[in-house]
JSON list of C-alpha atoms in Angstrom, two decimals:
[
{"chain": "Y", "resi": 160, "resn": "UNK", "atom": "CA", "xyz": [-15.06, 13.10, -9.63]},
{"chain": "Y", "resi": 161, "resn": "UNK", "atom": "CA", "xyz": [-16.49, 10.30, -7.55]},
{"chain": "Y", "resi": 162, "resn": "UNK", "atom": "CA", "xyz": [-17.91, 10.91, -4.11]},
{"chain": "Y", "resi": 163, "resn": "UNK", "atom": "CA", "xyz": [-20.13, 9.11, -1.64]},
{"chain": "Y", "resi": 164, "resn": "UNK", "atom": "CA", "xyz": [-21.06, 5.48, -2.22]},
{"chain": "Y", "resi": 165, "resn": "UNK", "atom": "CA", "xyz": [-19.57, 5.24, -5.75]},
{"chain": "Y", "resi": 166, "resn": "UNK", "atom": "CA", "xyz": [-16.21, 6.32, -4.31]},
{"chain": "Y", "resi": 167, "resn": "UNK", "atom": "CA", "xyz": [-16.44, 3.81, -1.45]},
{"chain": "Y", "resi": 168, "resn": "UNK", "atom": "CA", "xyz": [-17.39, 1.04, -3.87]},
{"chain": "Y", "resi": 169, "resn": "UNK", "atom": "CA", "xyz": [-14.53, 1.90, -6.22]},
{"chain": "Y", "resi": 170, "resn": "UNK", "atom": "CA", "xyz": [-12.02, 1.99, -3.36]},
{"chain": "Y", "resi": 171, "resn": "UNK", "atom": "CA", "xyz": [-13.26, -1.35, -2.00]},
{"chain": "Y", "resi": 172, "resn": "UNK", "atom": "CA", "xyz": [-13.06, -2.94, -5.45]},
{"chain": "Y", "resi": 173, "resn": "UNK", "atom": "CA", "xyz": [-9.54, -1.58, -5.91]},
{"chain": "Y", "resi": 174, "resn": "UNK", "atom": "CA", "xyz": [-8.55, -2.89, -2.46]},
{"chain": "Y", "resi": 175, "resn": "UNK", "atom": "CA", "xyz": [-9.86, -6.39, -3.25]},
{"chain": "Y", "resi": 176, "resn": "UNK", "atom": "CA", "xyz": [-8.11, -6.42, -6.65]},
{"chain": "Y", "resi": 177, "resn": "UNK", "atom": "CA", "xyz": [-4.80, -5.30, -5.14]},
{"chain": "Y", "resi": 178, "resn": "UNK", "atom": "CA", "xyz": [-5.05, -7.89, -2.35]},
{"chain": "Y", "resi": 179, "resn": "UNK", "atom": "CA", "xyz": [-5.71, -10.66, -4.87]},
{"chain": "Y", "resi": 180, "resn": "UNK", "atom": "CA", "xyz": [-2.86, -9.54, -7.13]},
{"chain": "Y", "resi": 181, "resn": "UNK", "atom": "CA", "xyz": [-0.37, -9.27, -4.26]},
{"chain": "Y", "resi": 182, "resn": "UNK", "atom": "CA", "xyz": [-1.45, -12.63, -2.85]},
{"chain": "Y", "resi": 183, "resn": "UNK", "atom": "CA", "xyz": [-1.01, -14.34, -6.22]},
{"chain": "Y", "resi": 184, "resn": "UNK", "atom": "CA", "xyz": [2.35, -12.63, -6.72]},
{"chain": "Y", "resi": 185, "resn": "UNK", "atom": "CA", "xyz": [3.48, -13.81, -3.27]},
{"chain": "Y", "resi": 186, "resn": "UNK", "atom": "CA", "xyz": [2.42, -17.39, -4.00]},
{"chain": "Y", "resi": 187, "resn": "UNK", "atom": "CA", "xyz": [4.22, -17.29, -7.36]},
{"chain": "Y", "resi": 188, "resn": "UNK", "atom": "CA", "xyz": [7.43, -15.97, -5.77]},
{"chain": "Y", "resi": 189, "resn": "UNK", "atom": "CA", "xyz": [7.27, -18.55, -2.98]},
{"chain": "Y", "resi": 190, "resn": "UNK", "atom": "CA", "xyz": [6.73, -21.46, -5.37]},
{"chain": "Y", "resi": 191, "resn": "UNK", "atom": "CA", "xyz": [9.24, -20.48, -8.03]},
{"chain": "Y", "resi": 192, "resn": "UNK", "atom": "CA", "xyz": [12.02, -18.82, -6.03]},
{"chain": "Y", "resi": 193, "resn": "UNK", "atom": "CA", "xyz": [11.85, -19.70, -2.34]},
{"chain": "Y", "resi": 194, "resn": "UNK", "atom": "CA", "xyz": [10.53, -23.26, -2.30]},
{"chain": "Y", "resi": 195, "resn": "UNK", "atom": "CA", "xyz": [13.64, -24.67, -4.07]},
{"chain": "Y", "resi": 196, "resn": "UNK", "atom": "CA", "xyz": [15.74, -23.10, -1.31]},
{"chain": "Y", "resi": 197, "resn": "UNK", "atom": "CA", "xyz": [13.74, -24.63, 1.53]},
{"chain": "Y", "resi": 198, "resn": "UNK", "atom": "CA", "xyz": [16.40, -27.18, 2.57]},
{"chain": "Y", "resi": 199, "resn": "UNK", "atom": "CA", "xyz": [19.45, -25.09, 1.71]},
{"chain": "Y", "resi": 200, "resn": "UNK", "atom": "CA", "xyz": [21.42, -24.20, 4.86]},
{"chain": "Y", "resi": 201, "resn": "UNK", "atom": "CA", "xyz": [22.63, -20.69, 5.53]},
{"chain": "Y", "resi": 202, "resn": "UNK", "atom": "CA", "xyz": [21.29, -17.37, 4.45]},
{"chain": "Y", "resi": 203, "resn": "UNK", "atom": "CA", "xyz": [20.49, -18.21, 0.82]},
{"chain": "Y", "resi": 204, "resn": "UNK", "atom": "CA", "xyz": [16.74, -17.71, 1.27]},
{"chain": "Y", "resi": 205, "resn": "UNK", "atom": "CA", "xyz": [17.22, -14.35, 2.97]},
{"chain": "Y", "resi": 206, "resn": "UNK", "atom": "CA", "xyz": [19.59, -13.10, 0.26]},
{"chain": "Y", "resi": 207, "resn": "UNK", "atom": "CA", "xyz": [17.22, -14.36, -2.43]},
{"chain": "Y", "resi": 208, "resn": "UNK", "atom": "CA", "xyz": [14.30, -12.55, -0.81]},
{"chain": "Y", "resi": 209, "resn": "UNK", "atom": "CA", "xyz": [16.30, -9.30, -0.77]},
{"chain": "Y", "resi": 210, "resn": "UNK", "atom": "CA", "xyz": [17.15, -9.86, -4.45]},
{"chain": "Y", "resi": 211, "resn": "UNK", "atom": "CA", "xyz": [13.48, -10.42, -5.34]},
{"chain": "Y", "resi": 212, "resn": "UNK", "atom": "CA", "xyz": [12.54, -7.21, -3.52]},
{"chain": "Y", "resi": 213, "resn": "UNK", "atom": "CA", "xyz": [15.13, -5.28, -5.56]},
{"chain": "Y", "resi": 214, "resn": "UNK", "atom": "CA", "xyz": [13.74, -6.79, -8.77]},
{"chain": "Y", "resi": 215, "resn": "UNK", "atom": "CA", "xyz": [10.16, -5.84, -7.84]},
{"chain": "Y", "resi": 216, "resn": "UNK", "atom": "CA", "xyz": [11.24, -2.33, -6.86]},
{"chain": "Y", "resi": 217, "resn": "UNK", "atom": "CA", "xyz": [13.07, -1.81, -10.15]},
{"chain": "Y", "resi": 218, "resn": "UNK", "atom": "CA", "xyz": [10.16, -3.18, -12.19]},
{"chain": "Y", "resi": 219, "resn": "UNK", "atom": "CA", "xyz": [7.94, -0.53, -10.60]},
{"chain": "Y", "resi": 220, "resn": "UNK", "atom": "CA", "xyz": [10.54, 2.17, -11.27]},
{"chain": "Y", "resi": 221, "resn": "UNK", "atom": "CA", "xyz": [10.82, 1.13, -14.92]},
{"chain": "Y", "resi": 222, "resn": "UNK", "atom": "CA", "xyz": [7.08, 0.94, -15.51]},
{"chain": "Y", "resi": 223, "resn": "UNK", "atom": "CA", "xyz": [5.84, 3.88, -13.41]},
{"chain": "Y", "resi": 224, "resn": "UNK", "atom": "CA", "xyz": [8.86, 6.15, -13.34]},
{"chain": "Y", "resi": 225, "resn": "UNK", "atom": "CA", "xyz": [10.67, 7.70, -10.41]},
{"chain": "Y", "resi": 226, "resn": "UNK", "atom": "CA", "xyz": [8.85, 11.03, -10.36]},
{"chain": "Y", "resi": 227, "resn": "UNK", "atom": "CA", "xyz": [6.41, 11.83, -7.58]},
{"chain": "Y", "resi": 228, "resn": "UNK", "atom": "CA", "xyz": [2.72, 11.59, -8.40]},
{"chain": "Y", "resi": 229, "resn": "UNK", "atom": "CA", "xyz": [0.02, 13.64, -6.72]},
{"chain": "Y", "resi": 230, "resn": "UNK", "atom": "CA", "xyz": [-3.44, 12.18, -6.26]},
{"chain": "Y", "resi": 231, "resn": "UNK", "atom": "CA", "xyz": [-6.55, 14.05, -5.17]},
{"chain": "Y", "resi": 232, "resn": "UNK", "atom": "CA", "xyz": [-7.64, 13.66, -1.57]},
{"chain": "Y", "resi": 233, "resn": "UNK", "atom": "CA", "xyz": [-10.95, 11.76, -1.54]},
{"chain": "Y", "resi": 234, "resn": "UNK", "atom": "CA", "xyz": [-11.79, 12.82, 2.02]},
{"chain": "Y", "resi": 235, "resn": "UNK", "atom": "CA", "xyz": [-14.09, 15.78, 2.51]},
{"chain": "Y", "resi": 236, "resn": "UNK", "atom": "CA", "xyz": [-12.57, 18.86, 4.07]},
{"chain": "Y", "resi": 237, "resn": "UNK", "atom": "CA", "xyz": [-14.22, 19.15, 7.51]},
{"chain": "Y", "resi": 238, "resn": "UNK", "atom": "CA", "xyz": [-12.84, 21.75, 9.90]},
{"chain": "Y", "resi": 239, "resn": "UNK", "atom": "CA", "xyz": [-13.93, 22.42, 13.48]},
{"chain": "Y", "resi": 240, "resn": "UNK", "atom": "CA", "xyz": [-12.96, 25.57, 15.37]},
{"chain": "Y", "resi": 241, "resn": "UNK", "atom": "CA", "xyz": [-11.80, 24.60, 18.86]},
{"chain": "Y", "resi": 242, "resn": "UNK", "atom": "CA", "xyz": [-10.50, 27.35, 21.15]},
{"chain": "Y", "resi": 243, "resn": "UNK", "atom": "CA", "xyz": [-9.29, 29.39, 18.18]},
{"chain": "Y", "resi": 244, "resn": "UNK", "atom": "CA", "xyz": [-7.52, 26.46, 16.53]},
{"chain": "Y", "resi": 245, "resn": "UNK", "atom": "CA", "xyz": [-8.53, 24.63, 13.36]},
{"chain": "Y", "resi": 246, "resn": "UNK", "atom": "CA", "xyz": [-9.13, 20.92, 13.92]},
{"chain": "Y", "resi": 247, "resn": "UNK", "atom": "CA", "xyz": [-9.44, 18.94, 10.67]},
{"chain": "Y", "resi": 248, "resn": "UNK", "atom": "CA", "xyz": [-11.13, 15.58, 10.17]},
{"chain": "Y", "resi": 249, "resn": "UNK", "atom": "CA", "xyz": [-7.93, 14.17, 8.66]},
{"chain": "Y", "resi": 250, "resn": "UNK", "atom": "CA", "xyz": [-5.92, 14.87, 11.82]},
{"chain": "Y", "resi": 251, "resn": "UNK", "atom": "CA", "xyz": [-8.66, 13.47, 14.07]},
{"chain": "Y", "resi": 252, "resn": "UNK", "atom": "CA", "xyz": [-8.66, 10.23, 12.05]},
{"chain": "Y", "resi": 253, "resn": "UNK", "atom": "CA", "xyz": [-4.87, 10.04, 12.23]},
{"chain": "Y", "resi": 254, "resn": "UNK", "atom": "CA", "xyz": [-4.91, 10.48, 16.00]},
{"chain": "Y", "resi": 255, "resn": "UNK", "atom": "CA", "xyz": [-7.68, 7.92, 16.40]},
{"chain": "Y", "resi": 256, "resn": "UNK", "atom": "CA", "xyz": [-5.99, 5.29, 14.22]},
{"chain": "Y", "resi": 257, "resn": "UNK", "atom": "CA", "xyz": [-4.45, 2.32, 16.04]},
{"chain": "Y", "resi": 258, "resn": "UNK", "atom": "CA", "xyz": [-0.70, 2.51, 16.60]},
{"chain": "Y", "resi": 259, "resn": "UNK", "atom": "CA", "xyz": [1.38, -0.55, 15.72]}
]
């Protein structure tokens, strides 16, 4: 199991690959599906976008399946005892994350 810098490097590489794939997929969808509807009045582009999202969702269901998948937690288990309570690193990071 990876840990430390190899894990960080692997996660960063995966993040870059996913960003590139999603960006290219978005450009392909915009050019092939949405661009022809640019000057069409009404809600055709919105309905088409909803249709594309259903197609993408069903492609994932067909290729990956609908069952839940469990992945190991790559974060180390760090627990602090504060006034008799257990405070975990995961919860501290969740509290400290920016809210949108």
